[in-house]
CSV table of C-alpha atoms in Angstrom, one decimal:
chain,number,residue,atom,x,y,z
A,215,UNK,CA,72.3,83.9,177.6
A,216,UNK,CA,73.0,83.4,181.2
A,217,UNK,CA,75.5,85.5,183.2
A,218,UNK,CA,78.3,83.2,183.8
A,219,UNK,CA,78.2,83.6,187.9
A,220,UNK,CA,76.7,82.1,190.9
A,221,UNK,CA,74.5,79.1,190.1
A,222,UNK,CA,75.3,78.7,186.6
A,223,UNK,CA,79.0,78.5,186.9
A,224,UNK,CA,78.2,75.8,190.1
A,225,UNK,CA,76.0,74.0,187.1
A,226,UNK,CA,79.1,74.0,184.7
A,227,UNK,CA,81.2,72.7,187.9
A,228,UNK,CA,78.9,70.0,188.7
A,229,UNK,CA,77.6,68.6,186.0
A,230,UNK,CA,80.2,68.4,183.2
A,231,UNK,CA,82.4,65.7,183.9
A,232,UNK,CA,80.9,61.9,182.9
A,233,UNK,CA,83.4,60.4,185.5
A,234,UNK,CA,81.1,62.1,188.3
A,235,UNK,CA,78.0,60.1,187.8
A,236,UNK,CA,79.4,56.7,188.9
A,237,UNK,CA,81.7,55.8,191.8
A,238,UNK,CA,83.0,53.1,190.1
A,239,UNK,CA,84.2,55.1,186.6
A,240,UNK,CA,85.5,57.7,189.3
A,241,UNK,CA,87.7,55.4,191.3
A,242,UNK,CA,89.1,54.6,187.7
A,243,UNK,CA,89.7,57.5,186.3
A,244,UNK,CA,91.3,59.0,189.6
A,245,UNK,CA,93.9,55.5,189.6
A,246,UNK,CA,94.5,56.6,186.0
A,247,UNK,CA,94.9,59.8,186.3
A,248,UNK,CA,97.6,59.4,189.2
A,249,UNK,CA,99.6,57.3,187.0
A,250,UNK,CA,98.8,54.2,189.7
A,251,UNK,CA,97.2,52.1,186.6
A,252,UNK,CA,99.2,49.0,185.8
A,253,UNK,CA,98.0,49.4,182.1
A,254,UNK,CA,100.6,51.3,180.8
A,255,UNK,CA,98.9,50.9,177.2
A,256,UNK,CA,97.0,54.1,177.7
A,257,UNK,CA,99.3,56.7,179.5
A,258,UNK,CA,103.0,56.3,178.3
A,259,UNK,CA,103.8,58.9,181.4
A,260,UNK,CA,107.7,58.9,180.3
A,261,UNK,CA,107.1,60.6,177.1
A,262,UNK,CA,103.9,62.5,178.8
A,263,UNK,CA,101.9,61.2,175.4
A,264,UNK,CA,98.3,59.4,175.7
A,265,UNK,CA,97.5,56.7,173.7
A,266,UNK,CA,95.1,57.9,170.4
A,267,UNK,CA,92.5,55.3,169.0
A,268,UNK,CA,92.7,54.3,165.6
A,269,UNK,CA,90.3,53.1,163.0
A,270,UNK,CA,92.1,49.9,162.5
A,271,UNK,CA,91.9,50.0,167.0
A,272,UNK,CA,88.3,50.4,167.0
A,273,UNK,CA,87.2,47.8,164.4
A,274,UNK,CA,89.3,45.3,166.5
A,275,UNK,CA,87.1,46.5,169.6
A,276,UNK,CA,88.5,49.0,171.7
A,277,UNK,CA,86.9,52.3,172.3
A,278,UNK,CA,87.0,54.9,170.6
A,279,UNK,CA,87.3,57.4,173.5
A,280,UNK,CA,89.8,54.3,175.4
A,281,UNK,CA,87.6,54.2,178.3
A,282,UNK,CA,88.4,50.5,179.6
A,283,UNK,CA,85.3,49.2,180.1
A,284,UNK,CA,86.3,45.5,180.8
A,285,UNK,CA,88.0,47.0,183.9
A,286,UNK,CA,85.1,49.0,185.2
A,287,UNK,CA,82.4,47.4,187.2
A,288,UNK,CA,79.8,48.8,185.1
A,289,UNK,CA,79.3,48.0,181.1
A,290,UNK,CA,79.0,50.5,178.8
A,291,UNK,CA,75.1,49.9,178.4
A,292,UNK,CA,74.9,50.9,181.5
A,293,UNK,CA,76.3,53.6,182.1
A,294,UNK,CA,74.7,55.1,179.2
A,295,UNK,CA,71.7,54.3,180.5
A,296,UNK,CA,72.5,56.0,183.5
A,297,UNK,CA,74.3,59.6,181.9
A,298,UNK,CA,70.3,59.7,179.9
A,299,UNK,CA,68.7,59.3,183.3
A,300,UNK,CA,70.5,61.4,185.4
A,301,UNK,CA,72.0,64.3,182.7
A,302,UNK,CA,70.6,67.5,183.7
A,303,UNK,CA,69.9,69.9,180.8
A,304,UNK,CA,70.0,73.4,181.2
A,305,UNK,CA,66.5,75.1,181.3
A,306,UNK,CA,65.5,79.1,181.4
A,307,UNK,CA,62.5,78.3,181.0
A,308,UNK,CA,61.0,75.2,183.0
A,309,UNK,CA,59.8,72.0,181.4
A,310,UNK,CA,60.8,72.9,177.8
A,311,UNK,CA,62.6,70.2,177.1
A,312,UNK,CA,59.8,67.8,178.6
A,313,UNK,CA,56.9,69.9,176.4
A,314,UNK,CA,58.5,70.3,173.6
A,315,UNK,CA,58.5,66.3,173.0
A,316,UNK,CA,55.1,66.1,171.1
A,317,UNK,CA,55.9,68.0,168.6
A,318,UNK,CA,59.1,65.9,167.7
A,319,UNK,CA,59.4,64.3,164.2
A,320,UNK,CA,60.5,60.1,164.4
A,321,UNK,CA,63.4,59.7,162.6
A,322,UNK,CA,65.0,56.4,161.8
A,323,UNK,CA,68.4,55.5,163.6
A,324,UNK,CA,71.1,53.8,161.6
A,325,UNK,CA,72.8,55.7,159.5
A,326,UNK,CA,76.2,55.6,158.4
A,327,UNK,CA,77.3,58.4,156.6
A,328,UNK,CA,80.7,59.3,158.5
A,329,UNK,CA,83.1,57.2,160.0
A,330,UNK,CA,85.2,57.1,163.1
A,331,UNK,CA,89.0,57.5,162.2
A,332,UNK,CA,90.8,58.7,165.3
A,333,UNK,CA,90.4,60.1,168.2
A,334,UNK,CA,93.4,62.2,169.2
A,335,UNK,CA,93.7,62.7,173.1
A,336,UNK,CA,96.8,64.5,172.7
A,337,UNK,CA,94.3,67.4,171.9
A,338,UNK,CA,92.6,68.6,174.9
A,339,UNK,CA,89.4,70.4,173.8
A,340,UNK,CA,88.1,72.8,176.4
A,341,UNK,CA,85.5,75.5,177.2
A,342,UNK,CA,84.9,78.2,179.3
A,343,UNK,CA,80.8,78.9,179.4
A,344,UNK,CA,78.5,75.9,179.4
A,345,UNK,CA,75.9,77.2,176.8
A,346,UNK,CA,78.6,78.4,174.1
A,347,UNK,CA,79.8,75.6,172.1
A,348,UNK,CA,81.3,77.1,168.8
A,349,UNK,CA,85.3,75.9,169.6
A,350,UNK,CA,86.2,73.8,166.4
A,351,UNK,CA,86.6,75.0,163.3
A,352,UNK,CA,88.0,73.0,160.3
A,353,UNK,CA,89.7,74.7,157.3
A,354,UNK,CA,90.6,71.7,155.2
A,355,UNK,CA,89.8,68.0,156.1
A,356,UNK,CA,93.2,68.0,157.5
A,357,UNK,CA,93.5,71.5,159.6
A,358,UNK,CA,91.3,71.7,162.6
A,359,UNK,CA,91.8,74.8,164.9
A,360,UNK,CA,90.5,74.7,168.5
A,361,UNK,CA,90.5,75.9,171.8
A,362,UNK,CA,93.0,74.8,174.5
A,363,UNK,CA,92.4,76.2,177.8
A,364,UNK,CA,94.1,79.8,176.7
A,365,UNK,CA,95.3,78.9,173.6
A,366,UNK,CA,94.2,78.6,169.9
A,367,UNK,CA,95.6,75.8,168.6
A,368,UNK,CA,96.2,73.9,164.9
A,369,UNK,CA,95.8,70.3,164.9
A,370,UNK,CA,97.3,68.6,161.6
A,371,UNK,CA,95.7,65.4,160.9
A,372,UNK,CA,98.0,64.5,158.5
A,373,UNK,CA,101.0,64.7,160.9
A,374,UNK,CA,98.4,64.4,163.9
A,375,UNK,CA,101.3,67.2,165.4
A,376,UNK,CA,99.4,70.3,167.0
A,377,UNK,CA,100.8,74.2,167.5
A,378,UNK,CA,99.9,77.2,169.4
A,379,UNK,CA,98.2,79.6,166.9
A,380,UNK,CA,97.2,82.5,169.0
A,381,UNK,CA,98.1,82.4,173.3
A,382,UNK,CA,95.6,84.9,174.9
A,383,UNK,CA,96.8,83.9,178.8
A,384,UNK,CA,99.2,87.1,178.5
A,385,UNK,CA,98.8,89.9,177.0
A,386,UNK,CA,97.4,90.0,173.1
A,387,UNK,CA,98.2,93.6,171.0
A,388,UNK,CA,97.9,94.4,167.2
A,389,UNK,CA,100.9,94.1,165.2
A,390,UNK,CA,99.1,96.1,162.6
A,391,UNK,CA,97.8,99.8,162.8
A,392,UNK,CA,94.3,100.3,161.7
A,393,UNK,CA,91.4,103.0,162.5
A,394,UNK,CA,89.6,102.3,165.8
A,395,UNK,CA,92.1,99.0,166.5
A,396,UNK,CA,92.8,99.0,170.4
A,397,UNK,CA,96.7,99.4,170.2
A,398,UNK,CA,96.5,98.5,174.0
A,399,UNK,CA,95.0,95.5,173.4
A,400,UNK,CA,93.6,92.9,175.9
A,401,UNK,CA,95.3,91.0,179.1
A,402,UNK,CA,94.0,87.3,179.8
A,403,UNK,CA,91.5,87.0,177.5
A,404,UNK,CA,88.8,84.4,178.5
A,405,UNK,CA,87.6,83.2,174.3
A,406,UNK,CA,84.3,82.3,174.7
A,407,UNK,CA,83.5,81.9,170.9
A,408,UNK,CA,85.7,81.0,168.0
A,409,UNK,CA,85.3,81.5,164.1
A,410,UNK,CA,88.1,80.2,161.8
A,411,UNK,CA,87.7,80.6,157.8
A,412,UNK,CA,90.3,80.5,155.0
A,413,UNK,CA,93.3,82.2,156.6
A,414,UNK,CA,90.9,84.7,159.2
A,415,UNK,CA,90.8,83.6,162.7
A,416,UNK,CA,88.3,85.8,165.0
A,417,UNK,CA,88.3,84.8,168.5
A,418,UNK,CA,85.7,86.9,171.1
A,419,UNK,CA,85.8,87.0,174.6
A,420,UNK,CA,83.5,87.3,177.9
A,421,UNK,CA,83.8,91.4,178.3
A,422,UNK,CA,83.1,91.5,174.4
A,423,UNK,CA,86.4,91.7,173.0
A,424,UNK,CA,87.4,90.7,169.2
A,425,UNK,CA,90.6,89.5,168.6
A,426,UNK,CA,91.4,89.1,164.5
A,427,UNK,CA,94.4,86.8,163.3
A,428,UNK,CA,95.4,86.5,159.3
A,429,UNK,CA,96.7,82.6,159.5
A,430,UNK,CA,99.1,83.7,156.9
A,431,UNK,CA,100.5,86.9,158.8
A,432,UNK,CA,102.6,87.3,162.0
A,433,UNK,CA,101.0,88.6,165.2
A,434,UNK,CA,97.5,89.8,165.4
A,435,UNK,CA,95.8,92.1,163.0
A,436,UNK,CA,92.7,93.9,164.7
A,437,UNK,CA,91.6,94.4,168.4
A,438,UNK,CA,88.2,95.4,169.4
A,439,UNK,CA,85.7,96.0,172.1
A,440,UNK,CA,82.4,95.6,170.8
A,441,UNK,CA,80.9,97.3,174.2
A,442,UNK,CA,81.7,98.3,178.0
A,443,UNK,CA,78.3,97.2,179.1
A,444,UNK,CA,78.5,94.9,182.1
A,445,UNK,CA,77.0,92.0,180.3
A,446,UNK,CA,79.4,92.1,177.0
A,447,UNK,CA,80.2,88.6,176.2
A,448,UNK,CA,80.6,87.6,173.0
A,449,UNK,CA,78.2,84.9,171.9
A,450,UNK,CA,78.8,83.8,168.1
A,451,UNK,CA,81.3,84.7,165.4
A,452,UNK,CA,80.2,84.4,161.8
A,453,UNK,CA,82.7,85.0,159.1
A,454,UNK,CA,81.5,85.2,155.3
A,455,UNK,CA,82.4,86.8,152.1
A,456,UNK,CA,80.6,90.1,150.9
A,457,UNK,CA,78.8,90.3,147.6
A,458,UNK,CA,81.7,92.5,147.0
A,459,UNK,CA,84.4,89.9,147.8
A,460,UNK,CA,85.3,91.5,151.4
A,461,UNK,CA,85.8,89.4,153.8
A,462,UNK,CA,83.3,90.5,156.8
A,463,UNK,CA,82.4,88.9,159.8
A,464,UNK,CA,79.3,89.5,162.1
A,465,UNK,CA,79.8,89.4,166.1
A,466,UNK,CA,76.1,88.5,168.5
A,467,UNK,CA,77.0,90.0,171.9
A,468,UNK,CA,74.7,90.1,175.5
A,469,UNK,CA,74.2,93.9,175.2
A,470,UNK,CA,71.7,92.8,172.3
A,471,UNK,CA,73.4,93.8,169.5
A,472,UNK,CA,74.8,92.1,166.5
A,473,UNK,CA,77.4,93.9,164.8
A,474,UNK,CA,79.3,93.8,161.5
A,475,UNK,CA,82.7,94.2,160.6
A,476,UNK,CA,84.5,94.8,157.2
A,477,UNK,CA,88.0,93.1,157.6
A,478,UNK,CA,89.3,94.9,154.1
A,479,UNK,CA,89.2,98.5,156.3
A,480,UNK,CA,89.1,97.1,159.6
A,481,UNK,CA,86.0,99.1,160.6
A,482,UNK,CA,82.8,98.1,162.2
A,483,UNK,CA,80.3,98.5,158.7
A,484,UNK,CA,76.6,98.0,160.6
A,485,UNK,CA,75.6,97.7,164.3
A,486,UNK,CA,71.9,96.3,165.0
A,487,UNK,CA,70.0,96.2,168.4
A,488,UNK,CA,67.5,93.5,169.6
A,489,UNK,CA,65.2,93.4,172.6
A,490,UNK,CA,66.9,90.4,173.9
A,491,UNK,CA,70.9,89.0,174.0
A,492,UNK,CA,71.9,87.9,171.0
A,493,UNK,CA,73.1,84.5,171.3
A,494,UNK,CA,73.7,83.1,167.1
A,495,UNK,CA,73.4,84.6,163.7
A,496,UNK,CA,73.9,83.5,160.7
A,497,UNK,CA,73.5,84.8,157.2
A,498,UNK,CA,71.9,83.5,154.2
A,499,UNK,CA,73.8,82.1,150.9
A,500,UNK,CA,72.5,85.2,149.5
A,501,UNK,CA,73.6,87.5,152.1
A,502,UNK,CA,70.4,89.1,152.0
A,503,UNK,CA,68.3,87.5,155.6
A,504,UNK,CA,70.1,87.5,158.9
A,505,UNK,CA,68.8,84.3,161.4
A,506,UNK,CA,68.7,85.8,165.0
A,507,UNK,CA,68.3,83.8,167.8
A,508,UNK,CA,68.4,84.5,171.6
A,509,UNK,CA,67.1,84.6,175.1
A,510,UNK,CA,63.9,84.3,173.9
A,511,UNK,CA,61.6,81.7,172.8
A,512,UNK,CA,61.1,83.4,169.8
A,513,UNK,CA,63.6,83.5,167.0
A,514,UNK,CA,63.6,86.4,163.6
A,515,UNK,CA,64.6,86.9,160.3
A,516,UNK,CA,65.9,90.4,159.7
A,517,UNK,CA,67.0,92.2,156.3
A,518,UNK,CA,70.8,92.1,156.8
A,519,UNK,CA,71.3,95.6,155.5
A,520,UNK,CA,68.6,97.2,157.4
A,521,UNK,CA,68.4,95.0,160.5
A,522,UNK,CA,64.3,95.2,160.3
A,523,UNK,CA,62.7,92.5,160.9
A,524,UNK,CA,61.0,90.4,158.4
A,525,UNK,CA,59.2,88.0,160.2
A,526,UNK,CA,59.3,86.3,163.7
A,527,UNK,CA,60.3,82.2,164.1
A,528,UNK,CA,57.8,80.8,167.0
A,529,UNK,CA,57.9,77.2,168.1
A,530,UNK,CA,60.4,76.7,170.1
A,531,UNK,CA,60.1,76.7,173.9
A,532,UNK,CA,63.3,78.3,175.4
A,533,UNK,CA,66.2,80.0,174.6
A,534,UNK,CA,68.1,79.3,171.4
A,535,UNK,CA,72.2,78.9,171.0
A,536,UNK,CA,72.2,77.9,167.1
A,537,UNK,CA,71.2,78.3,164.0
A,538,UNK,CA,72.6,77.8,160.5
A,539,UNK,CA,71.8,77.5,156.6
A,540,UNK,CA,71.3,75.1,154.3
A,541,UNK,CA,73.7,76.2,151.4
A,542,UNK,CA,70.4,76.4,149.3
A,543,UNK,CA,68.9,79.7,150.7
A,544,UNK,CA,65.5,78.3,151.5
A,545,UNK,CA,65.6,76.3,154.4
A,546,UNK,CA,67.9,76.7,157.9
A,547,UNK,CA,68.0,75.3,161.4
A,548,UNK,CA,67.7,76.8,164.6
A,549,UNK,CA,68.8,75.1,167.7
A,550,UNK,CA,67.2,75.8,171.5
A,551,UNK,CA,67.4,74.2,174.9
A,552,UNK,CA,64.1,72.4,174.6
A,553,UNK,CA,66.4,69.7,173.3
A,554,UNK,CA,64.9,70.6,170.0
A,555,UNK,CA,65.8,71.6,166.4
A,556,UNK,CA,63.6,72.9,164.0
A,557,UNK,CA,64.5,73.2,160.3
A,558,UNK,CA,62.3,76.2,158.4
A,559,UNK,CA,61.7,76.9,155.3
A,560,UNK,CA,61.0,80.5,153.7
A,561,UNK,CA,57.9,79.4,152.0
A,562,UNK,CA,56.4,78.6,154.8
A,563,UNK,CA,57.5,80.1,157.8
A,564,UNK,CA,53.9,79.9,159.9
A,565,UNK,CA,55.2,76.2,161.4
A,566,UNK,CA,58.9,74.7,161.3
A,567,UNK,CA,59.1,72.1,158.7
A,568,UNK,CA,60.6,69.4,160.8
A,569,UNK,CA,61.4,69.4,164.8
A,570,UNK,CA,64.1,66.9,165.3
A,571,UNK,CA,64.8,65.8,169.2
A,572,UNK,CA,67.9,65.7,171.4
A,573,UNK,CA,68.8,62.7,173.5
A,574,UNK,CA,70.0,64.7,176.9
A,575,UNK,CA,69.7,68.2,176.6
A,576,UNK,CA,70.1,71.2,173.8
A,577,UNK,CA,70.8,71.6,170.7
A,578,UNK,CA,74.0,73.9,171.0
A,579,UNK,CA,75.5,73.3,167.5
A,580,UNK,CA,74.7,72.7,164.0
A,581,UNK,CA,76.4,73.0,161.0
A,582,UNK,CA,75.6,71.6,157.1
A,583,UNK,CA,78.2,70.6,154.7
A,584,UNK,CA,78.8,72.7,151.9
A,585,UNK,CA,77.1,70.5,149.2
A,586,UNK,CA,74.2,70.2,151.3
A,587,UNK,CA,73.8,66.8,152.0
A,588,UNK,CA,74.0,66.5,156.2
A,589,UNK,CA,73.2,68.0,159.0
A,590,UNK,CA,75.1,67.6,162.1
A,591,UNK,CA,73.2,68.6,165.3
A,592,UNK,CA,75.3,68.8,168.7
A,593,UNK,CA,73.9,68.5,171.9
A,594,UNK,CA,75.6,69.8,174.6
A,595,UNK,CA,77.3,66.2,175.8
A,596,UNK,CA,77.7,62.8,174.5
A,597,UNK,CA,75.4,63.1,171.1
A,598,UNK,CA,76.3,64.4,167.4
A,599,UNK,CA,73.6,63.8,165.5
A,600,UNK,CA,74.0,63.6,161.2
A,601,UNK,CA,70.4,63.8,159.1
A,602,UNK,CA,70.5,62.7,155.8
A,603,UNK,CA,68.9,66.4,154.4
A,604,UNK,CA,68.1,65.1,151.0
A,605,UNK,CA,66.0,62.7,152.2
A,606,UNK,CA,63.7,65.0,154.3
A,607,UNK,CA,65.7,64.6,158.2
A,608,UNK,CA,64.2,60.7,157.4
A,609,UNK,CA,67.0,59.1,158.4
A,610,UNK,CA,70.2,59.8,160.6
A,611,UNK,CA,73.5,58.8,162.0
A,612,UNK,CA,74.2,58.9,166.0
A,613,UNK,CA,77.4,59.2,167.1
A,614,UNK,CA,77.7,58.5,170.7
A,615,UNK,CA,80.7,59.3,173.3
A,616,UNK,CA,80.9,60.3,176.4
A,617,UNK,CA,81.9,64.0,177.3
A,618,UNK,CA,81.3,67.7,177.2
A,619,UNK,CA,81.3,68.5,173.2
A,620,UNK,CA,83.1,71.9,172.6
A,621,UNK,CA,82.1,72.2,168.5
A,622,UNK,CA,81.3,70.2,165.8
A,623,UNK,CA,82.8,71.2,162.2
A,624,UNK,CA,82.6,69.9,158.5
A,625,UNK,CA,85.6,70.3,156.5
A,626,UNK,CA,84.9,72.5,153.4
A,627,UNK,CA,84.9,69.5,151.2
A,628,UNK,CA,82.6,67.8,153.1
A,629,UNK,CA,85.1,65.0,153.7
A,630,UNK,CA,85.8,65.0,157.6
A,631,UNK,CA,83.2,65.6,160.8
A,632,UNK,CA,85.6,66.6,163.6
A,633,UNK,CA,84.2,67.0,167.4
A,634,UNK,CA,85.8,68.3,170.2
A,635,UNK,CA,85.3,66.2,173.3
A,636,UNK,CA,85.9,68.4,176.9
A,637,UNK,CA,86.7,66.1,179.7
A,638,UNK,CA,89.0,66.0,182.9
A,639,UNK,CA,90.3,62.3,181.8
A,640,UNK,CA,89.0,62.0,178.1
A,641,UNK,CA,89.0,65.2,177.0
A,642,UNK,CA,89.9,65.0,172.9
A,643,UNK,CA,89.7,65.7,169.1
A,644,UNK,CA,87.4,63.1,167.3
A,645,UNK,CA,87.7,62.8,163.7
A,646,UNK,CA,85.1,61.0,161.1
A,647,UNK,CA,85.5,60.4,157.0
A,648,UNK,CA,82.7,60.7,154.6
A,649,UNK,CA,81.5,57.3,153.5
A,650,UNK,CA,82.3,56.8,149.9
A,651,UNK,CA,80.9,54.1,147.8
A,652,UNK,CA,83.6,54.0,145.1
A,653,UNK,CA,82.7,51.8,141.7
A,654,UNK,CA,85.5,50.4,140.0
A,655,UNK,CA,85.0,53.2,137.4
A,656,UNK,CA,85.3,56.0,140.1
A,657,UNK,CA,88.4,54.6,141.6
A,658,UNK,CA,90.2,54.6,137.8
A,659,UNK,CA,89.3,58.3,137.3
């Protein structure tokens, strides 16, 4: 991935806030932001609380995000319009996103799979490096844990009430003595990835620390550096369950290495070098295949407890910042900034067996629900995208906002879709339900 200086951190300055585009939104969101607004409806500035959208809200016609659009000399249409037109998407390699287009699979737009509920703007979603979007992580379909500037936090939907979980703008040290744990550990911590699952937390920063919280225990458990190298940040987190019941966790790092770490001892367990900067991995059902992906066009499958590779994964076009598994072992997803995701299969891995296009820019996010039936797909801004999976990618659901997107995540049960939304003015959590089609018969049981 890119080194976060010089022009890539003017490109995360300059492009990522939507009120920048138009003049018009700007003047707006400045008045509101100064508290000059006569519309007290959205900022009650007394109690310091913003006004959240509702489903009951949004079927009676306000927006979801509570961007006033009757007030704004431009309609929403438009300024849509204009965010497609003028987005820039980041490119490493040039014209990827433009080339990859003919390869693209025509899927039908439509449908409705997940519904809004609420947006929550009392929950400021935020990131620190433009091409790593892996901040939201839900435990149940009520517990979402995020990042907040320096903080972890928990957002309850049930109580829609928030708390700090881990603060990493002082200093962070382990509570708990373990082998090779950094009792010093770290001093403002910039997170750059984020991996919640069951009661683990595993946070990882821009010079490559780890930083491992039990939810259920006081203080932190585990501090690591995965390497001094210069170029150390931590790309991806991916937490999963050994064949052996241990809970382990793997960490993708710049230095090219992917590393694995057995949270039952608290000891790294496997460290495995690539030619190129690790940027997502994720591990089969079986636990057997690792998917790497990187700065290269070219993704691999590697035999998780060798690290050789299997085979290579060529199609794509430029650099890739996802990847994930379909919960049947067979076929995954990687994501790239050719604005493309390809979906493979292990049968056949000479071609991808679908390529599904972005609207603005890359695919930065993708996650499956545990019982296999969607697909969401997160581009770097204003686009989730849900594919109906059983149906072949056929037909899909696009949810459309405006704003950075900081993570998408299922709950376990499949039941909510929450995104996290990174804007100066609209910055916020949004939450969707499953759509159920009770009978009468289901609603008895």
């Amino acid at each position: 991935m890119s080194h976060y200086q010089g022009d890539d951190a003017e490109y995360m300055e300059d492009e990522y806030e939507m009120e920048d585009v138009d003049d018009d939104m700007d003047e707006e969101f400045r008045a509101r932001e100064m508290g000059s607004d006569s519309d007290i409806d959205e900022y009650d500035y007394l109690n310091n609380k913003v006004a959240d959208t509702s489903a009951a809200d949004a079927r009676n016609g306000k927006d979801i995000q509570g961007i006033p659009w009757e007030r704004l000399s431009i309609t929403r249409d438009k300024y849509r319009q204009t965010r497609l037109e003028q987005y820039k998407n980041y490119e490493n390699i040039p014209h990827s996103g433009e080339d990859s287009k003919k390869d693209c699979k025509i899927t039908k737009k439509g449908g409705m799979y997940y519904e809004f509920r609420r947006n929550s703007r009392s929950v400021k979603s935020t990131i620190l490096h433009f091409q790593l979007r892996n901040l939201v992580w839900a435990t149940t379909k009520h517990d979402v844990y995020l990042m907040s500037h320096f903080s972890v936090i928990h957002w309850s939907s049930l109580t829609c009430s928030k708390a700090d979980v881990l603060d990493v703008s002082g200093h962070v040290a382990p509570t708990e003595k373990h082998p090779g744990s950094l009792l010093e550990g770290f001093t403002q911590t910039q997170v750059s990835t984020l991996a919640v699952k069951d009661n683990l937390l595993v946070a990882g920063g821009f010079q490559g620390e780890l930083i491992c919280k039990h939810l259920d225990r006081p203080g932190v458990s585990f501090c690591s550096r995965t390497t001094y190298d210069d170029n150390a940040i931590t790309n991806a987190v991916e937490i999963y369950d050994s064949p052996s019941g241990a809970v382990h966790f793997t960490a993708s790092n710049n230095d090219c290495g992917v590393r694995d770490f057995d949270m039952e001892k608290y000891q790294l367990s496997k460290h495995f070098r690539f030619p190129w900067p690790v940027n997502h991995t994720s591990l089969s059902p079986d636990g057997k295949l690792l998917t790497i992906v990187g700065d290269n066009p070219d993704g691999m499958l590697v035999d998780s407890s060798s690290g050789k590779t299997v085979t290579s994964l060529s199609g794509h076009l430029d650099f890739s910042f996802a990847s994930a598994w379909h919960p049947d072992g067979v076929t995954f997803a990687t994501g790239n900034q050719d604005k493309t995701c390809r979906i493979w299969d292990l049968r056949n891995l000479s071609k991808s067996l679908a390529v599904l296009k972005g609207n603005l820019g890359a695919i930065r996010s993708i996650r499956y629900t545990s019982d296999g039936q969607y697909m969401a797909m997160a581009e770097p801004a204003d686009f989730v995208h849900v594919y109906d999976v059983k149906n072949g990618y056929e037909k899909e659901q696009e949810i459309d906002f405006f704003g950075e997107i900081s993570g998408v995540s299922f709950s376990p049960d499949t039941e909510a879709l929450y995104i996290g939304v990174w804007d100066r003015t609209y910055g916020s959590l949004l939450e969707y339900g499953r759509c159920r089609n009770y009978s009468y018969l289901d609603s008895f049981v």
